[in-house]
CSV table of C-alpha atoms in Angstrom, one decimal:
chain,number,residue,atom,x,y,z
A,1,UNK,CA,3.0,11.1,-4.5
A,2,UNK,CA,1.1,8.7,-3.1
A,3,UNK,CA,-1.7,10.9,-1.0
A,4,UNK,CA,-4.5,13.1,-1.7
A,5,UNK,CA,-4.4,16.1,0.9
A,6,UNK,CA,-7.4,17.9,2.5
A,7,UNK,CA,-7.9,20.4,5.8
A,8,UNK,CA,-9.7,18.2,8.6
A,9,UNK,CA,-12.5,21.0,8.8
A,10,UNK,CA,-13.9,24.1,7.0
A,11,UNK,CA,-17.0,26.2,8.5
A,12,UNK,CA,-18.8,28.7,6.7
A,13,UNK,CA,-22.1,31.1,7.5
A,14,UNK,CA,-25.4,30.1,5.8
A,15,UNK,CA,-25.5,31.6,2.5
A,16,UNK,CA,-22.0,32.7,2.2
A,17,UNK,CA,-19.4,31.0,-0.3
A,18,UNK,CA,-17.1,28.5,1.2
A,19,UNK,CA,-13.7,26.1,-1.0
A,20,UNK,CA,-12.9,22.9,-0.1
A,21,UNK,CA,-9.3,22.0,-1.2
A,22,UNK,CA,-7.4,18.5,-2.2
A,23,UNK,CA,-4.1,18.7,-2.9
A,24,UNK,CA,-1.9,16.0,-4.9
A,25,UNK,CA,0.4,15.5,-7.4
A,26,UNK,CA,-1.7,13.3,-9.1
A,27,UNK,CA,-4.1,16.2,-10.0
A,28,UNK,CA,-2.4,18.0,-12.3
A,29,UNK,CA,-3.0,15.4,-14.8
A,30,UNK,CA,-6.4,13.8,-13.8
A,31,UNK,CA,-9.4,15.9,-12.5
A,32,UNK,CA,-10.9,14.9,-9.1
A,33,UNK,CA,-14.5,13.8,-8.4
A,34,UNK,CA,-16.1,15.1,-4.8
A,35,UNK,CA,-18.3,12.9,-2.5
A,36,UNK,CA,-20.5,14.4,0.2
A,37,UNK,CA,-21.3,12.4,3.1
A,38,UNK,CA,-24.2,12.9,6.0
A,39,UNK,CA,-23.7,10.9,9.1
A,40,UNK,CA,-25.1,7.1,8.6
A,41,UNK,CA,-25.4,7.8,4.4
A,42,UNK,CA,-23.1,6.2,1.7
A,43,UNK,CA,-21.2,9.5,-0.1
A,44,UNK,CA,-23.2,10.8,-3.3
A,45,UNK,CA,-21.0,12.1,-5.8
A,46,UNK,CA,-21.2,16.1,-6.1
A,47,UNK,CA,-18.7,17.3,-8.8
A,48,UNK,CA,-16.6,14.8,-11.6
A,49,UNK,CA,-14.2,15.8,-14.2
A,50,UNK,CA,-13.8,19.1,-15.0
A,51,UNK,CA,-17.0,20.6,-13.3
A,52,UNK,CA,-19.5,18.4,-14.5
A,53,UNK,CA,-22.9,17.9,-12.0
A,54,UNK,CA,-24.7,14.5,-11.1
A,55,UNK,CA,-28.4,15.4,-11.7
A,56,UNK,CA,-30.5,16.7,-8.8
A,57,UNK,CA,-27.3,18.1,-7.5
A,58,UNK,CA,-27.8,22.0,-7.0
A,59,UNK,CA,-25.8,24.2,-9.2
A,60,UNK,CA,-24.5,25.9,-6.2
A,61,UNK,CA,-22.1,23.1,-6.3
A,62,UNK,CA,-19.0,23.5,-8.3
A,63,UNK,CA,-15.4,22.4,-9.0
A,64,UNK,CA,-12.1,23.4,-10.5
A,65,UNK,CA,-8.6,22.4,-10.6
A,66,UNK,CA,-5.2,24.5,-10.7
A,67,UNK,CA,-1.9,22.9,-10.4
A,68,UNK,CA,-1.9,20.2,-8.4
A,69,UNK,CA,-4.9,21.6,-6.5
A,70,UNK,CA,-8.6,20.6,-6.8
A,71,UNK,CA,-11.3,22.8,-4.9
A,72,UNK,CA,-15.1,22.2,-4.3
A,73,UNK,CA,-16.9,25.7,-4.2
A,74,UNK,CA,-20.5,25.9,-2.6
A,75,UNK,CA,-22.0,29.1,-3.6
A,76,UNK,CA,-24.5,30.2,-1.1
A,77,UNK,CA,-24.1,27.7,1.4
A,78,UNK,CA,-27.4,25.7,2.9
A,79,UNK,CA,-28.0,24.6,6.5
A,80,UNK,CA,-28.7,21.1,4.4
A,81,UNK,CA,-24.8,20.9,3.1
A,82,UNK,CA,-23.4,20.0,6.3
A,83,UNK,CA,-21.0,16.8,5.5
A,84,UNK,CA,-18.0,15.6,5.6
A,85,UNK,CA,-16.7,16.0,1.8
A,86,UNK,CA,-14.2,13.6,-0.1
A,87,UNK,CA,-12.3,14.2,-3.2
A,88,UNK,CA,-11.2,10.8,-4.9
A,89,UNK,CA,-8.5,11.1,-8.0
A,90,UNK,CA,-5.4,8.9,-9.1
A,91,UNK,CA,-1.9,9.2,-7.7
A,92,UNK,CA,1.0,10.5,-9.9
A,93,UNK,CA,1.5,7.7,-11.2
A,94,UNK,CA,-1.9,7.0,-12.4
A,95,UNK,CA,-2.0,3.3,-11.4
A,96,UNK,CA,-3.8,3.6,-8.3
A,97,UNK,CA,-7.5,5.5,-7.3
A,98,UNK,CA,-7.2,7.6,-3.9
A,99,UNK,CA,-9.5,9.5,-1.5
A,100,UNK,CA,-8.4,12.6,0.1
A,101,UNK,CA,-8.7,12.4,4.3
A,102,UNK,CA,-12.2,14.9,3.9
A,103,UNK,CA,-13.4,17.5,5.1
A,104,UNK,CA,-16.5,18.1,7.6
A,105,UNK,CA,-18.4,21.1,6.5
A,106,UNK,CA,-19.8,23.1,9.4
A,107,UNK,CA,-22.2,25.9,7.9
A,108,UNK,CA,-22.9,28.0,10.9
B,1,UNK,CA,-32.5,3.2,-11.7
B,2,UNK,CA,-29.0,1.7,-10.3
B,3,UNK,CA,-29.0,0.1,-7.1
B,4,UNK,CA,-26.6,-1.7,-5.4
B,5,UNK,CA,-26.8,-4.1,-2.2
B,6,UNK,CA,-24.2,-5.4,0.1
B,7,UNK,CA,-24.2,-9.2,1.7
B,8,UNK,CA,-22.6,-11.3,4.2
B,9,UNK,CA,-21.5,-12.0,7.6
B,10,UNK,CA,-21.7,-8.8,9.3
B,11,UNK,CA,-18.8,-10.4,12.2
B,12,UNK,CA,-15.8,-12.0,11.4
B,13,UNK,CA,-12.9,-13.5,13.7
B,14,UNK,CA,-9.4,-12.6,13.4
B,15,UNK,CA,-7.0,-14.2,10.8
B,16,UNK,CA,-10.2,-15.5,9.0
B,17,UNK,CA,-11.4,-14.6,5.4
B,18,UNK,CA,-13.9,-11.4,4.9
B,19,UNK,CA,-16.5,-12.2,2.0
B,20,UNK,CA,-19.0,-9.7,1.1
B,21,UNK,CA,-21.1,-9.5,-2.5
B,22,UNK,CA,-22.6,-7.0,-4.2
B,23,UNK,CA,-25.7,-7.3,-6.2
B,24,UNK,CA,-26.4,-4.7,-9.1
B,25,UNK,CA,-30.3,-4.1,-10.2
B,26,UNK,CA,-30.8,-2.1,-12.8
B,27,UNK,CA,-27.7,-2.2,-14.9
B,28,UNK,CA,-25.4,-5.3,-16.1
B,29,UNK,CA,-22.2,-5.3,-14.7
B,30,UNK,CA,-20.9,-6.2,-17.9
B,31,UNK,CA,-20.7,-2.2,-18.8
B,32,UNK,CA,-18.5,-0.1,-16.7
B,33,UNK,CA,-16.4,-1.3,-13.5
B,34,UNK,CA,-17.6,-2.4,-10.0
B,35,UNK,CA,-15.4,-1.7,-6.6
B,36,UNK,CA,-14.9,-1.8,-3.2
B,37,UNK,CA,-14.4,0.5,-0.8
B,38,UNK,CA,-14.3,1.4,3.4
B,39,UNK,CA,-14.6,3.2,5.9
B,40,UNK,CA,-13.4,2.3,9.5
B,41,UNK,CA,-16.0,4.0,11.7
B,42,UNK,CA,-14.8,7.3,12.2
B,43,UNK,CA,-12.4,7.7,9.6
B,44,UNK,CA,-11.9,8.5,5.7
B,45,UNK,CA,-12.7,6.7,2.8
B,46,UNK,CA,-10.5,3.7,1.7
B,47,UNK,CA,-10.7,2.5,-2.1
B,48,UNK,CA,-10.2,-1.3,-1.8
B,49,UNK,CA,-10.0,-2.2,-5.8
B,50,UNK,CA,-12.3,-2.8,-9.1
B,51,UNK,CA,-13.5,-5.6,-11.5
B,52,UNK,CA,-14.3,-5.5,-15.2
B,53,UNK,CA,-17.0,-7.9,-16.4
B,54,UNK,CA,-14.0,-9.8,-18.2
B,55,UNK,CA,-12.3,-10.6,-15.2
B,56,UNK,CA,-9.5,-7.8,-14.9
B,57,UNK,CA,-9.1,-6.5,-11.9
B,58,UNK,CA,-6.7,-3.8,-10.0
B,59,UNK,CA,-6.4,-3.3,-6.0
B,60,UNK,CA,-4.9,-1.1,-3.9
B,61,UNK,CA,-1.1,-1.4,-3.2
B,62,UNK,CA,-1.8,-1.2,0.8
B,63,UNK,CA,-4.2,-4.3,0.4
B,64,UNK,CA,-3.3,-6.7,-3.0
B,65,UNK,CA,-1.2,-9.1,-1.1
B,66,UNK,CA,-4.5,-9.7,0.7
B,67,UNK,CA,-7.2,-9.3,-1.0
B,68,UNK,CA,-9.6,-10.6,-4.4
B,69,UNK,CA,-12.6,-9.4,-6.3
B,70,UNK,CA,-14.7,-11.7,-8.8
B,71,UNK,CA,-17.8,-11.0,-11.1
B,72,UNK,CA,-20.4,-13.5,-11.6
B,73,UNK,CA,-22.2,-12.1,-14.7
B,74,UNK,CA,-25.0,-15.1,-14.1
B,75,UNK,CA,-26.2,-13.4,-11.2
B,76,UNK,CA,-25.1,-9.9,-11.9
B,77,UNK,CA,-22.7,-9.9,-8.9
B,78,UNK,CA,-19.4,-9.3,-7.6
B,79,UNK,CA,-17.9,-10.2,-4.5
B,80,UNK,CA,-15.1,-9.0,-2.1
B,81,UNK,CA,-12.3,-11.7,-0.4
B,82,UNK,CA,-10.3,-10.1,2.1
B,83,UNK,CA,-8.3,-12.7,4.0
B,84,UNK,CA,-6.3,-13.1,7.3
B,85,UNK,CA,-7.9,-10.2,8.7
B,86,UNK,CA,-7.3,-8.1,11.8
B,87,UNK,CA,-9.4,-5.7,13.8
B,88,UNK,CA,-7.7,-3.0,11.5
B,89,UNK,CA,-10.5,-4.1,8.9
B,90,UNK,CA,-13.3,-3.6,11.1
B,91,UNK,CA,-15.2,-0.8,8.3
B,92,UNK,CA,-18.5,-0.2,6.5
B,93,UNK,CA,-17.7,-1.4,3.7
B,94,UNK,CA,-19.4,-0.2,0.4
B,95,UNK,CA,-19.7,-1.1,-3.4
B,96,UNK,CA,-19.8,1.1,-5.8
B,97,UNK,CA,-19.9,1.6,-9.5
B,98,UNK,CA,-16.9,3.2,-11.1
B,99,UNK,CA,-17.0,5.0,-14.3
B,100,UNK,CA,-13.5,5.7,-15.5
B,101,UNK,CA,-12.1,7.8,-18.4
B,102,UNK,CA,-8.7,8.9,-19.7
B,103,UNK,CA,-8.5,12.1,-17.7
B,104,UNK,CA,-11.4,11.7,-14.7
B,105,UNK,CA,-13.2,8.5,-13.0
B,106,UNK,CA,-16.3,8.9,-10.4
B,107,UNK,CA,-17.9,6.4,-8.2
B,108,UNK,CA,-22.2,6.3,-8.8
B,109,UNK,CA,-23.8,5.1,-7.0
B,110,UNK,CA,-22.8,3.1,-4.4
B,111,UNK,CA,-24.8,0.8,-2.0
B,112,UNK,CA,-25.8,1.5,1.2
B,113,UNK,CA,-22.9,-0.2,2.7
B,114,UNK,CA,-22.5,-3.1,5.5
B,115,UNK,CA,-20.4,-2.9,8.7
B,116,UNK,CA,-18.4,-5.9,9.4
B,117,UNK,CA,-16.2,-6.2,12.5
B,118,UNK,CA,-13.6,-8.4,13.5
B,119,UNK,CA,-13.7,-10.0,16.3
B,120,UNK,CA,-13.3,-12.8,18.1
């Protein structure tokens, strides 16, 4: 498979826990890295590999894979992590690097 | 500290060639791999290919037939060709650096980005 799948849009209430989910067959041999995006930014990278953290990103962040499934978990959601959110891995074949469709984060 | 930049024309007629560079501050581009990427306003993320310092490069299957990515390690640059272009390439388009391993890659950090339209 060729894509990286993700829901359109995800809301969650400040301070709860909210997963973000990508789905390909390309993850269950490659982890996924996660980009957040605020309107007019460049994406920041959030998670890579397993569940490893850029520095000054807050621990609240996290990732994990199972299957072919890669999810972004924000524990304790902030007004300030409203974003669309990317995940970017290879495809089955491992030839070619992919971006999932995102997902824009509404924390209400 | 890393920093990219994004240059060129920020309009560009249809069927012409898109040309954009990349300057890196901060690291030599002769560690790691350097890429392309858009956006089309509104829409998702689009990875667009990479470079090694050495020349070897890899693009995306939608967009080889089309498109090519050089390294000028003199100036610590790399540039973007994207020829006979439509409106369909109208996007912000970004540079990033990629780190990539056996079982995981990431892109940090990427420049601000530049819009270019096509137009006539």
């Amino acid at each position: 498979s060729s894509e990286l799948t993700q829901d359109p849009a995800v809301s969650v209430a400040l301070g709860q826990t909210v997963r973000i989910t990508c789905q390909g067959d390309g993850l269950r041999s490659y982890y996924a890295s996660w980009y957040q995006q605020k309107p007019g930014q460049a994406p920041v990278v959030v998670i890579f590999g397993k569940n490893n953290r850029p520095s000054g990103i807050p621990d609240r962040f996290s990732g994990s894979t199972s299957g072919n499934t890669a999810s972004l978990t924000i524990t304790g959601a902030q007004a300030e992590d409203e974003a669309d959110y990317y995940c970017n891995s290879r495809d089955s074949s491992r030839n070619f690097l992919l971006f999932g469709g995102g997902t824009k984060l509404t924390v209400l | 500290q890393v920093r990219l930049q994004e240059s060129g024309p920020g309009l560009v007629k249809p069927s012409e060639t898109l040309s954009l560079t990349c300057t890196v501050s901060g690291d030599s581009i002769r560690s790691f791999y350097w890429s392309w990427i858009r956006q089309p306003p509104g829409k998702g993320l689009e990875w667009i290919g990479y470079i090694y310092y050495s020349g070897r490069t890899h693009y995306s299957s939608s967009l080889k037939n089309r498109v090519a990515i050089s390294a000028d390690t003199s100036k610590n640059q790399f540039s973007l060709r994207l020829s006979s272009v439509t409106t369909a390439d109208t996007a912000v388009y970004y540079c990033a650096r990629l780190v990539d391993t056996d079982f995981y890659s990431w892109f940090d950090p990427w420049g601000q980005g530049t819009l270019v339209t096509v137009s006539s």
